[in-house]
């Protein structure tokens, strides 16, 4: 009898768990999603920026602008995920970080991402890749790797992306001072 | 779950209920920035709550209620008179989880067949929404800055060594190259 009760309870819990998990992994199934979970941030890394904005947080971010007029709001309302992993690493960790960069590049190539820009300066590189679904851009992946400055940045943006709208953001965000933003975050 | 994360469970619950003070939110936000596991759980919980809230309220037809009441009344009377045997008690304990399991299955099936409603979160407080917006703004600003840098460098690669000096100077004035700015921002 106890075994049956236990079995039923486990069944209930697994069903509820599966439901929650299914919702959680919805974004992960989108074609523009790139899994950055395997990128380990070294323990002694500095200036770590680990931002993970899923659909609920992006909706909140879009709704924070009550006028709904800004270009940023229009872009945010079309996005499903904004993921940033950026850090300064110790020279000892360069090989590990390089292997993460190569792994991402391999995955993008296997999954038919289009490489829009690739700039190489000795070992430093910046690569911008886009994922298309029919004629729409549904994902953006940016990898900036600088062994010279011991710095790496991974950005994955998932959603209905329009390059013209993104470019239109440049003027609106040109006043964003990233250093001030970091200082404010660090002071909290 | 890490011991440190367990200390934020109460804050997480109250965040999802929209009950955090700005100071508490700042404390939780700092933890969520550093802990992707907690962040994903909070997002999933928020989504789950919003989804359940969006389900339509079910009403039971009055005729069904009357039938249940009519069926239950004599049995209740019988039980009161004779007491509950151990066997009946066991059946009841078996029936409860079974009913709960059936209800869960029904909810899950209903949920799976229902198109996703517009995603909703508990009404965020102004600081919560602003923090999310600030992070999004920063992320996109960083992305655009890196794209701009890559574009400038690619232009420099192609034309940098072949353009007349006057043109290079003019271009550098209009769109400074990274070395002119003293490196990446």
XYZ file of N, CA, C and O in Angstrom, chain A residues 1 4-5 8-9 11-12 15-16 18-20 23-24 26-27 37 49-65 70 72-73 75-76 79-80 82-84 86 117-121 126 128 140 142 144-146 151-153 155 157 166-167 169-170 172-174 176-179 181-182 184-185 188, chain B residues 15 25-26 29-30 32-36 39-44 46-48 51-52 90-91 93-98 100-102 104-105 108 111-112 114-122 124-126 128-147 149-151 153-154 157 183-185:
624
model
N 0.819 -1.205 0.000
C 0.000 0.000 0.000
C 0.858 1.262 0.000
O 0.637 2.202 -0.738
N 2.329 1.913 -3.283
C 1.418 2.526 -4.266
C 1.281 4.023 -4.026
O 1.267 4.825 -4.962
N 1.156 4.356 -2.726
C 1.029 5.777 -2.391
C 2.253 6.556 -2.852
O 2.140 7.638 -3.430
N 2.214 6.975 -6.601
C 1.280 8.005 -7.051
C 1.822 9.399 -6.771
O 1.714 10.309 -7.592
N 2.407 9.546 -5.584
C 2.964 10.856 -5.233
C 4.081 11.234 -6.195
O 4.156 12.364 -6.670
N 4.453 10.188 -9.198
C 3.853 10.468 -10.507
C 3.389 11.923 -10.570
O 3.654 12.641 -11.535
N 2.693 12.335 -9.484
C 2.198 13.718 -9.441
C 3.341 14.715 -9.534
O 3.303 15.667 -10.303
N 4.951 14.836 -12.943
C 4.131 15.542 -13.929
C 4.239 17.046 -13.758
O 4.388 17.794 -14.714
N 4.162 17.491 -12.498
C 4.280 18.929 -12.246
C 5.663 19.430 -12.643
O 5.801 20.482 -13.256
N 7.691 18.122 -14.832
C 7.854 18.098 -16.289
C 7.201 19.321 -16.913
O 7.723 19.906 -17.860
N 6.051 19.719 -16.377
C 5.362 20.895 -16.898
C 6.202 22.136 -16.745
O 6.386 22.908 -17.690
N 6.747 22.336 -15.540
C 7.563 23.526 -15.285
C 8.811 23.508 -16.154
O 9.199 24.518 -16.731
N 8.144 24.525 -19.760
C 8.030 25.967 -19.977
C 9.412 26.620 -19.935
O 9.696 27.542 -20.677
N 10.251 26.094 -19.028
C 11.568 26.685 -18.834
C 12.448 26.481 -20.062
O 13.284 27.315 -20.394
N 11.438 26.242 -23.142
C 10.855 26.704 -24.400
C 11.829 27.567 -25.187
O 11.980 27.397 -26.391
N 12.458 28.495 -24.494
C 13.393 29.394 -25.177
C 14.554 28.596 -25.746
O 15.037 28.879 -26.844
N 25.717 27.529 -21.290
C 25.882 26.966 -19.937
C 27.249 26.326 -19.736
O 27.800 26.331 -18.644
N 30.439 39.775 -16.042
C 29.100 40.268 -16.375
C 28.298 39.084 -16.875
O 28.543 38.600 -17.975
N 27.388 38.621 -16.067
C 26.604 37.426 -16.404
C 25.132 37.828 -16.400
O 24.501 37.878 -15.349
N 24.614 38.152 -17.549
C 23.238 38.658 -17.647
C 22.393 37.646 -18.397
O 22.791 37.137 -19.446
N 21.241 37.329 -17.829
C 20.360 36.328 -18.428
C 18.930 36.849 -18.322
O 18.291 36.704 -17.289
N 18.457 37.480 -19.374
C 17.105 38.045 -19.358
C 16.205 37.168 -20.221
O 16.319 37.161 -21.447
N 15.329 36.407 -19.573
C 14.383 35.556 -20.295
C 13.119 36.342 -20.608
O 13.039 37.545 -20.331
N 12.104 35.632 -21.155
C 10.882 36.338 -21.580
C 10.216 37.180 -20.480
O 9.861 38.328 -20.747
N 10.074 36.656 -19.240
C 9.367 37.494 -18.254
C 10.115 38.789 -17.943
O 9.506 39.850 -17.850
N 11.442 38.682 -17.805
C 12.210 39.878 -17.467
C 12.238 40.870 -18.645
O 12.206 42.081 -18.438
N 12.283 40.338 -19.873
C 12.281 41.240 -21.034
C 10.930 41.944 -21.162
O 10.867 43.109 -21.550
N 9.879 41.208 -20.812
C 8.548 41.840 -20.853
C 8.486 42.978 -19.825
O 7.991 44.058 -20.114
N 9.020 42.679 -18.633
C 9.078 43.716 -17.600
C 9.874 44.912 -18.091
O 9.491 46.061 -17.896
N 11.016 44.619 -18.732
C 11.901 45.695 -19.194
C 11.193 46.557 -20.247
O 11.311 47.781 -20.239
N 10.447 45.892 -21.136
C 9.733 46.652 -22.172
C 8.632 47.496 -21.549
O 8.412 48.645 -21.931
N 7.958 46.928 -20.540
C 6.826 47.636 -19.944
C 7.256 48.742 -18.991
O 6.425 49.529 -18.539
N 8.551 48.772 -18.683
C 9.028 49.843 -17.796
C 8.907 51.201 -18.474
O 8.860 52.230 -17.815
N 8.853 51.166 -19.806
C 8.671 52.417 -20.551
C 7.190 52.578 -20.830
O 6.655 51.977 -21.753
N 9.834 54.427 -27.331
C 11.255 54.380 -27.646
C 11.604 53.183 -28.528
O 10.902 52.166 -28.536
N 14.097 51.293 -28.111
C 14.492 50.192 -27.233
C 13.278 49.355 -26.836
O 13.323 48.121 -26.862
N 12.194 50.017 -26.510
C 10.973 49.291 -26.120
C 10.470 48.431 -27.262
O 10.081 47.276 -27.060
N 12.205 47.158 -29.699
C 13.110 46.017 -29.882
C 12.895 44.995 -28.767
O 12.765 43.788 -29.031
N 12.827 45.461 -27.533
C 12.687 44.528 -26.396
C 11.403 43.711 -26.490
O 11.378 42.541 -26.108
N 11.865 40.485 -28.336
C 12.924 39.545 -27.940
C 12.440 38.495 -26.945
O 11.521 38.735 -26.164
N 13.075 37.347 -27.003
C 12.773 36.255 -26.075
C 13.898 36.044 -25.064
O 13.666 35.507 -23.987
N 17.982 37.626 -23.843
C 19.243 38.367 -23.996
C 20.206 37.756 -22.985
O 19.953 37.759 -21.787
N 21.289 37.182 -23.510
C 22.230 36.474 -22.638
C 23.618 37.052 -22.866
O 24.092 37.127 -24.014
N 24.251 37.472 -21.797
C 25.611 38.014 -21.904
C 26.503 37.301 -20.897
O 26.121 37.145 -19.722
N 30.475 37.739 -19.946
C 31.678 38.495 -20.256
C 32.580 38.512 -19.030
O 32.094 38.675 -17.909
N 29.988 39.169 -39.774
C 31.246 39.908 -39.647
C 32.243 39.029 -38.901
O 31.886 38.380 -37.902
N 33.463 39.019 -39.401
C 34.531 38.375 -38.630
C 35.790 39.216 -38.807
O 36.269 39.426 -39.917
N 36.252 39.725 -37.705
C 37.456 40.551 -37.733
C 38.511 39.859 -36.906
O 38.244 39.417 -35.784
N 39.698 39.728 -37.471
C 40.811 39.113 -36.746
C 41.981 40.079 -36.719
O 42.330 40.670 -37.734
N 42.552 40.252 -35.571
C 43.748 41.066 -35.467
C 44.720 40.263 -34.613
O 44.584 40.220 -33.394
N 36.573 39.286 -33.370
C 35.163 39.574 -33.094
C 34.360 38.907 -34.199
O 34.640 39.102 -35.387
N 30.403 38.096 -35.548
C 28.955 38.308 -35.428
C 28.260 37.324 -36.357
O 28.506 37.328 -37.569
N 20.980 36.131 -32.784
C 22.248 36.845 -33.010
C 23.249 36.308 -32.001
O 22.920 36.128 -30.821
N 27.255 36.925 -30.789
C 28.460 37.744 -30.900
C 29.523 37.164 -29.977
O 29.238 36.901 -28.800
N 33.411 38.050 -28.820
C 34.587 38.933 -28.883
C 35.639 38.347 -27.951
O 35.428 38.256 -26.741
N 36.754 37.928 -28.541
C 37.793 37.224 -27.776
C 39.108 37.968 -27.938
O 39.563 38.204 -29.064
N 39.690 38.362 -26.817
C 40.945 39.104 -26.875
C 41.966 38.514 -25.906
O 42.003 38.894 -24.727
N 40.350 39.111 -22.269
C 38.937 39.443 -22.125
C 38.111 38.667 -23.146
O 38.541 38.488 -24.290
N 36.938 38.206 -22.717
C 36.052 37.524 -23.667
C 34.609 37.928 -23.390
O 34.233 38.176 -22.241
N 33.834 38.030 -24.462
C 32.419 38.383 -24.328
C 31.600 37.504 -25.267
O 31.927 37.376 -26.440
N 27.591 37.058 -26.475
C 26.244 37.638 -26.419
C 25.325 36.804 -27.311
O 25.656 36.550 -28.470
N 21.336 36.869 -28.519
C 20.033 37.538 -28.496
C 19.070 36.685 -29.317
O 19.362 36.350 -30.467
N 17.652 47.452 -34.798
C 18.823 47.394 -33.918
C 19.761 48.571 -34.199
O 20.248 49.224 -33.278
N 19.973 48.829 -35.501
C 20.852 49.939 -35.859
C 20.251 51.257 -35.369
O 20.968 52.156 -34.920
N 18.812 51.702 -32.749
C 19.053 51.825 -31.301
C 20.363 52.543 -31.010
O 20.560 53.047 -29.915
N 21.252 52.532 -32.017
C 22.588 53.071 -31.763
C 22.516 54.484 -31.199
O 23.185 54.813 -30.222
N 19.978 55.921 -29.748
C 19.317 55.970 -28.437
C 20.240 55.479 -27.326
O 20.165 55.946 -26.198
N 21.098 54.520 -27.653
C 21.953 53.941 -26.612
C 23.368 54.512 -26.609
O 24.202 54.085 -25.826
N 23.614 55.461 -27.502
C 24.988 55.979 -27.565
C 25.372 56.679 -26.265
O 26.542 56.779 -25.932
N 24.622 55.569 -23.350
C 24.755 54.611 -22.246
C 26.234 54.452 -21.911
O 27.037 54.045 -22.750
N 26.570 54.818 -20.706
C 27.969 54.710 -20.295
C 28.156 53.374 -19.584
O 27.687 53.176 -18.471
N 28.813 52.440 -20.285
C 28.948 51.091 -19.734
C 29.763 51.103 -18.445
O 29.474 50.353 -17.515
N 30.771 51.951 -18.395
C 31.604 51.986 -17.184
C 30.790 52.455 -15.980
O 30.897 51.903 -14.893
N 27.628 52.134 -15.643
C 26.691 51.063 -15.313
C 27.363 50.007 -14.430
O 26.818 49.556 -13.433
N 28.590 49.635 -14.821
C 29.316 48.633 -14.031
C 29.622 49.156 -12.636
O 29.475 48.443 -11.651
N 27.982 51.267 -10.949
C 26.764 51.284 -10.145
C 26.428 49.882 -9.653
O 26.087 49.667 -8.497
N 26.575 48.903 -10.574
C 26.286 47.513 -10.183
C 27.235 47.067 -9.065
O 26.815 46.451 -8.089
N 26.537 48.265 -5.476
C 25.333 47.819 -4.757
C 25.664 46.741 -3.733
O 26.554 45.958 -3.942
N 9.314 38.328 -3.949
C 9.529 39.047 -5.219
C 8.425 38.684 -6.209
O 7.832 39.535 -6.862
N 14.854 44.203 -2.881
C 14.996 43.866 -4.292
C 16.456 43.965 -4.729
O 16.959 43.112 -5.453
N 17.111 45.039 -4.253
C 18.519 45.218 -4.633
C 19.349 44.033 -4.137
O 20.247 43.550 -4.840
N 18.444 41.062 -6.327
C 18.959 41.261 -7.696
C 20.455 40.960 -7.744
O 20.944 40.363 -8.700
N 21.156 41.342 -6.693
C 22.597 41.091 -6.659
C 22.873 39.583 -6.672
O 23.768 39.103 -7.366
N 20.767 37.245 -7.818
C 20.316 36.664 -9.087
C 21.304 36.946 -10.216
O 21.452 36.144 -11.130
N 21.967 38.090 -10.131
C 22.965 38.385 -11.151
C 24.102 37.376 -11.121
O 24.653 36.991 -12.135
N 24.422 36.921 -9.909
C 25.569 36.017 -9.769
C 25.164 34.547 -9.884
O 26.009 33.691 -10.135
N 23.879 34.246 -9.683
C 23.453 32.831 -9.608
C 22.445 32.546 -10.722
O 21.262 32.860 -10.593
N 22.929 31.943 -11.791
C 22.039 31.685 -12.926
C 20.988 30.630 -12.581
O 19.883 30.659 -13.101
N 18.213 32.371 -10.895
C 17.545 33.261 -11.843
C 16.579 32.470 -12.734
O 15.445 32.860 -12.951
N 17.058 31.316 -13.195
C 16.198 30.502 -14.056
C 14.980 29.993 -13.287
O 13.875 29.949 -13.802
N 15.205 29.627 -12.015
C 14.074 29.151 -11.212
C 13.050 30.253 -11.002
O 11.846 30.016 -11.076
N 13.518 31.465 -10.729
C 12.585 32.575 -10.515
C 11.784 32.834 -11.786
O 10.570 33.031 -11.745
N 12.463 32.788 -12.923
C 11.751 33.006 -14.185
C 10.711 31.922 -14.419
O 9.585 32.193 -14.815
N 11.114 30.680 -14.152
C 10.186 29.560 -14.375
C 8.995 29.664 -13.436
O 7.846 29.456 -13.846
N 7.789 32.380 -12.074
C 6.968 33.509 -12.500
C 6.072 33.127 -13.658
O 4.884 33.444 -13.694
N 6.667 32.381 -14.591
C 5.914 31.945 -15.767
C 4.803 30.974 -15.367
O 3.677 31.045 -15.854
N 5.151 30.066 -14.456
C 4.176 29.074 -13.998
C 2.985 29.758 -13.338
O 1.827 29.461 -13.625
N 0.882 31.502 -15.875
C 0.099 30.556 -16.690
C -1.113 30.051 -15.924
O -2.225 29.999 -16.451
N -0.906 29.681 -14.665
C -2.039 29.195 -13.867
C -3.089 30.288 -13.697
O -4.285 30.024 -13.746
N -8.168 2.951 4.547
C -7.086 2.696 3.602
C -7.506 3.108 2.192
O -6.769 3.704 1.447
N -8.796 2.787 1.863
C -9.279 3.142 0.528
C -9.251 4.664 0.339
O -8.932 5.175 -0.717
N -7.286 6.799 1.831
C -5.914 7.289 1.664
C -5.382 6.981 0.277
O -4.584 7.723 -0.269
N -5.878 5.886 -0.289
C -5.451 5.565 -1.647
C -6.158 6.489 -2.643
O -5.582 6.933 -3.626
N -7.434 6.774 -2.332
C -8.225 7.575 -3.259
C -7.718 9.005 -3.346
O -7.745 9.619 -4.417
N -7.245 9.541 -2.231
C -6.824 10.951 -2.231
C -5.679 11.223 -3.211
O -5.816 12.086 -4.076
N -4.567 10.479 -3.085
C -3.508 10.752 -4.068
C -3.910 10.403 -5.480
O -3.480 11.066 -6.445
N -4.759 9.361 -5.622
C -5.200 8.988 -6.962
C -5.996 10.128 -7.580
O -5.790 10.491 -8.747
N -5.803 13.240 -6.719
C -4.879 14.361 -6.959
C -4.086 14.129 -8.241
O -3.873 15.050 -9.025
N -3.681 12.844 -8.439
C -2.911 12.528 -9.651
C -3.766 12.754 -10.893
O -3.312 13.319 -11.884
N -5.053 12.315 -10.813
C -5.952 12.502 -11.957
C -6.163 13.981 -12.242
O -6.161 14.420 -13.389
N -4.120 16.338 -11.515
C -2.871 16.868 -12.084
C -2.787 16.565 -13.571
O -2.458 17.423 -14.383
N -3.128 15.305 -13.914
C -3.082 14.909 -15.326
C -4.049 15.762 -16.133
O -3.717 16.264 -17.219
N -2.622 19.160 -16.556
C -1.504 19.165 -17.497
C -2.005 19.036 -18.942
O -1.503 19.703 -19.836
N -3.558 22.212 -19.923
C -2.488 23.203 -20.086
C -1.788 23.000 -21.430
O -1.535 23.935 -22.168
N -1.513 21.721 -21.724
C -0.786 21.435 -22.958
C -1.607 21.812 -24.190
O -1.059 22.195 -25.219
N -3.931 24.172 -24.317
C -4.284 25.592 -24.361
C -3.153 26.384 -24.985
O -2.012 26.250 -24.583
N -3.450 27.217 -26.005
C -2.380 28.036 -26.558
C -1.794 28.936 -25.480
O -2.516 29.368 -24.588
N -0.484 29.173 -25.571
C 0.170 29.993 -24.547
C -0.452 31.377 -24.493
O -0.575 32.031 -25.521
N -0.868 31.808 -23.333
C -1.394 33.163 -23.221
C -0.236 34.155 -23.308
O 0.924 33.754 -23.183
N -0.533 35.422 -23.522
C 0.555 36.393 -23.467
C 1.282 36.241 -22.141
O 0.652 36.104 -21.101
N 2.628 36.243 -22.211
C 3.403 36.003 -21.006
C 3.188 37.137 -20.018
O 3.262 38.298 -20.357
N 2.923 36.755 -18.808
C 2.682 37.759 -17.782
C 3.501 37.449 -16.551
O 3.766 36.308 -16.234
N 3.891 38.466 -15.872
C 4.602 38.341 -14.606
C 3.753 39.039 -13.568
O 2.893 39.838 -13.901
N 4.014 38.749 -12.304
C 3.354 39.553 -11.290
C 3.690 41.021 -11.563
O 4.788 41.320 -12.021
N 5.239 44.113 -11.721
C 6.526 44.442 -11.106
C 6.496 45.821 -10.474
O 5.769 46.697 -10.918
N 7.288 45.978 -9.448
C 7.424 47.302 -8.883
C 8.343 48.087 -9.811
O 9.051 47.516 -10.639
N 8.306 49.405 -9.665
C 9.117 50.241 -10.558
C 10.603 49.879 -10.501
O 11.236 49.750 -11.551
N 12.036 47.032 -9.897
C 12.264 45.733 -10.552
C 12.287 45.900 -12.066
O 13.187 45.414 -12.751
N 11.280 46.602 -12.563
C 11.188 46.786 -14.011
C 12.367 47.605 -14.517
O 12.940 47.306 -15.565
N 12.739 48.613 -13.765
C 13.844 49.468 -14.207
C 15.164 48.712 -14.211
O 15.999 48.914 -15.092
N 15.347 47.829 -13.218
C 16.587 47.049 -13.169
C 16.682 46.145 -14.394
O 17.746 46.035 -15.021
N 15.566 45.488 -14.755
C 15.561 44.607 -15.930
C 15.823 45.424 -17.192
O 16.585 45.014 -18.070
N 15.200 46.600 -17.258
C 15.382 47.440 -18.446
C 16.833 47.918 -18.543
O 17.411 47.948 -19.629
N 17.404 48.268 -17.403
C 18.779 48.756 -17.408
C 19.736 47.660 -17.901
O 20.654 47.915 -18.677
N 19.484 46.425 -17.459
C 20.341 45.319 -17.891
C 20.186 45.071 -19.391
O 21.168 44.818 -20.098
N 18.930 45.134 -19.872
C 18.693 44.928 -21.304
C 19.367 46.032 -22.101
O 19.999 45.778 -23.142
N 19.221 47.258 -21.601
C 19.806 48.410 -22.278
C 21.326 48.260 -22.361
O 21.926 48.454 -23.419
N 21.924 47.865 -21.252
C 23.368 47.692 -21.219
C 23.799 46.591 -22.191
O 24.765 46.744 -22.939
N 23.070 45.474 -22.180
C 23.448 44.339 -23.027
C 23.416 44.728 -24.498
O 24.332 44.401 -25.263
N 22.347 45.428 -24.893
C 22.238 45.813 -26.306
C 23.263 46.893 -26.653
O 23.805 46.902 -27.761
N 23.542 47.790 -25.701
C 24.560 48.817 -25.959
C 25.924 48.168 -26.177
O 26.676 48.544 -27.082
N 26.225 47.165 -25.348
C 27.501 46.444 -25.503
C 27.554 45.742 -26.859
O 28.557 45.788 -27.577
N 26.437 45.094 -27.227
C 26.379 44.380 -28.503
C 26.623 45.345 -29.664
O 27.443 45.079 -30.550
N 25.915 46.476 -29.635
C 26.064 47.439 -30.729
C 27.470 48.024 -30.761
O 28.031 48.256 -31.828
N 28.036 48.239 -29.592
C 29.395 48.801 -29.547
C 30.395 47.820 -30.169
O 31.255 48.204 -30.951
N 30.241 46.534 -29.846
C 31.166 45.534 -30.400
C 30.969 45.373 -31.906
O 31.929 45.210 -32.658
N 29.697 45.424 -32.336
C 29.440 45.336 -33.782
C 30.075 46.530 -34.488
O 30.726 46.389 -35.529
N 32.573 48.272 -33.520
C 34.028 48.117 -33.487
C 34.484 47.158 -34.583
O 35.454 47.420 -35.299
N 33.731 46.043 -34.724
C 34.092 45.064 -35.757
C 33.957 45.672 -37.138
O 34.804 45.454 -38.018
N 32.891 46.465 -37.342
C 32.700 47.097 -38.655
C 33.841 48.047 -38.964
O 34.387 48.043 -40.062
N 36.844 48.024 -37.770
C 38.103 47.301 -37.988
C 38.134 46.648 -39.356
O 39.171 46.598 -40.010
N 36.953 46.134 -39.792
C 36.941 45.482 -41.102
C 37.159 46.508 -42.197
O 37.836 46.249 -43.189
N 40.749 47.233 -42.222
C 41.524 46.144 -42.834
C 41.556 46.283 -44.348
O 42.568 46.058 -45.003
N 41.488 51.714 -27.233
C 41.044 50.356 -26.916
C 39.541 50.271 -26.766
O 38.826 51.260 -26.859
N 39.091 49.040 -26.573
C 37.657 48.769 -26.480
C 37.102 49.283 -25.179
O 37.726 49.188 -24.147
N 35.849 49.763 -25.189
C 35.219 50.288 -23.997
C 34.609 49.234 -23.163
O 34.480 48.110 -23.519
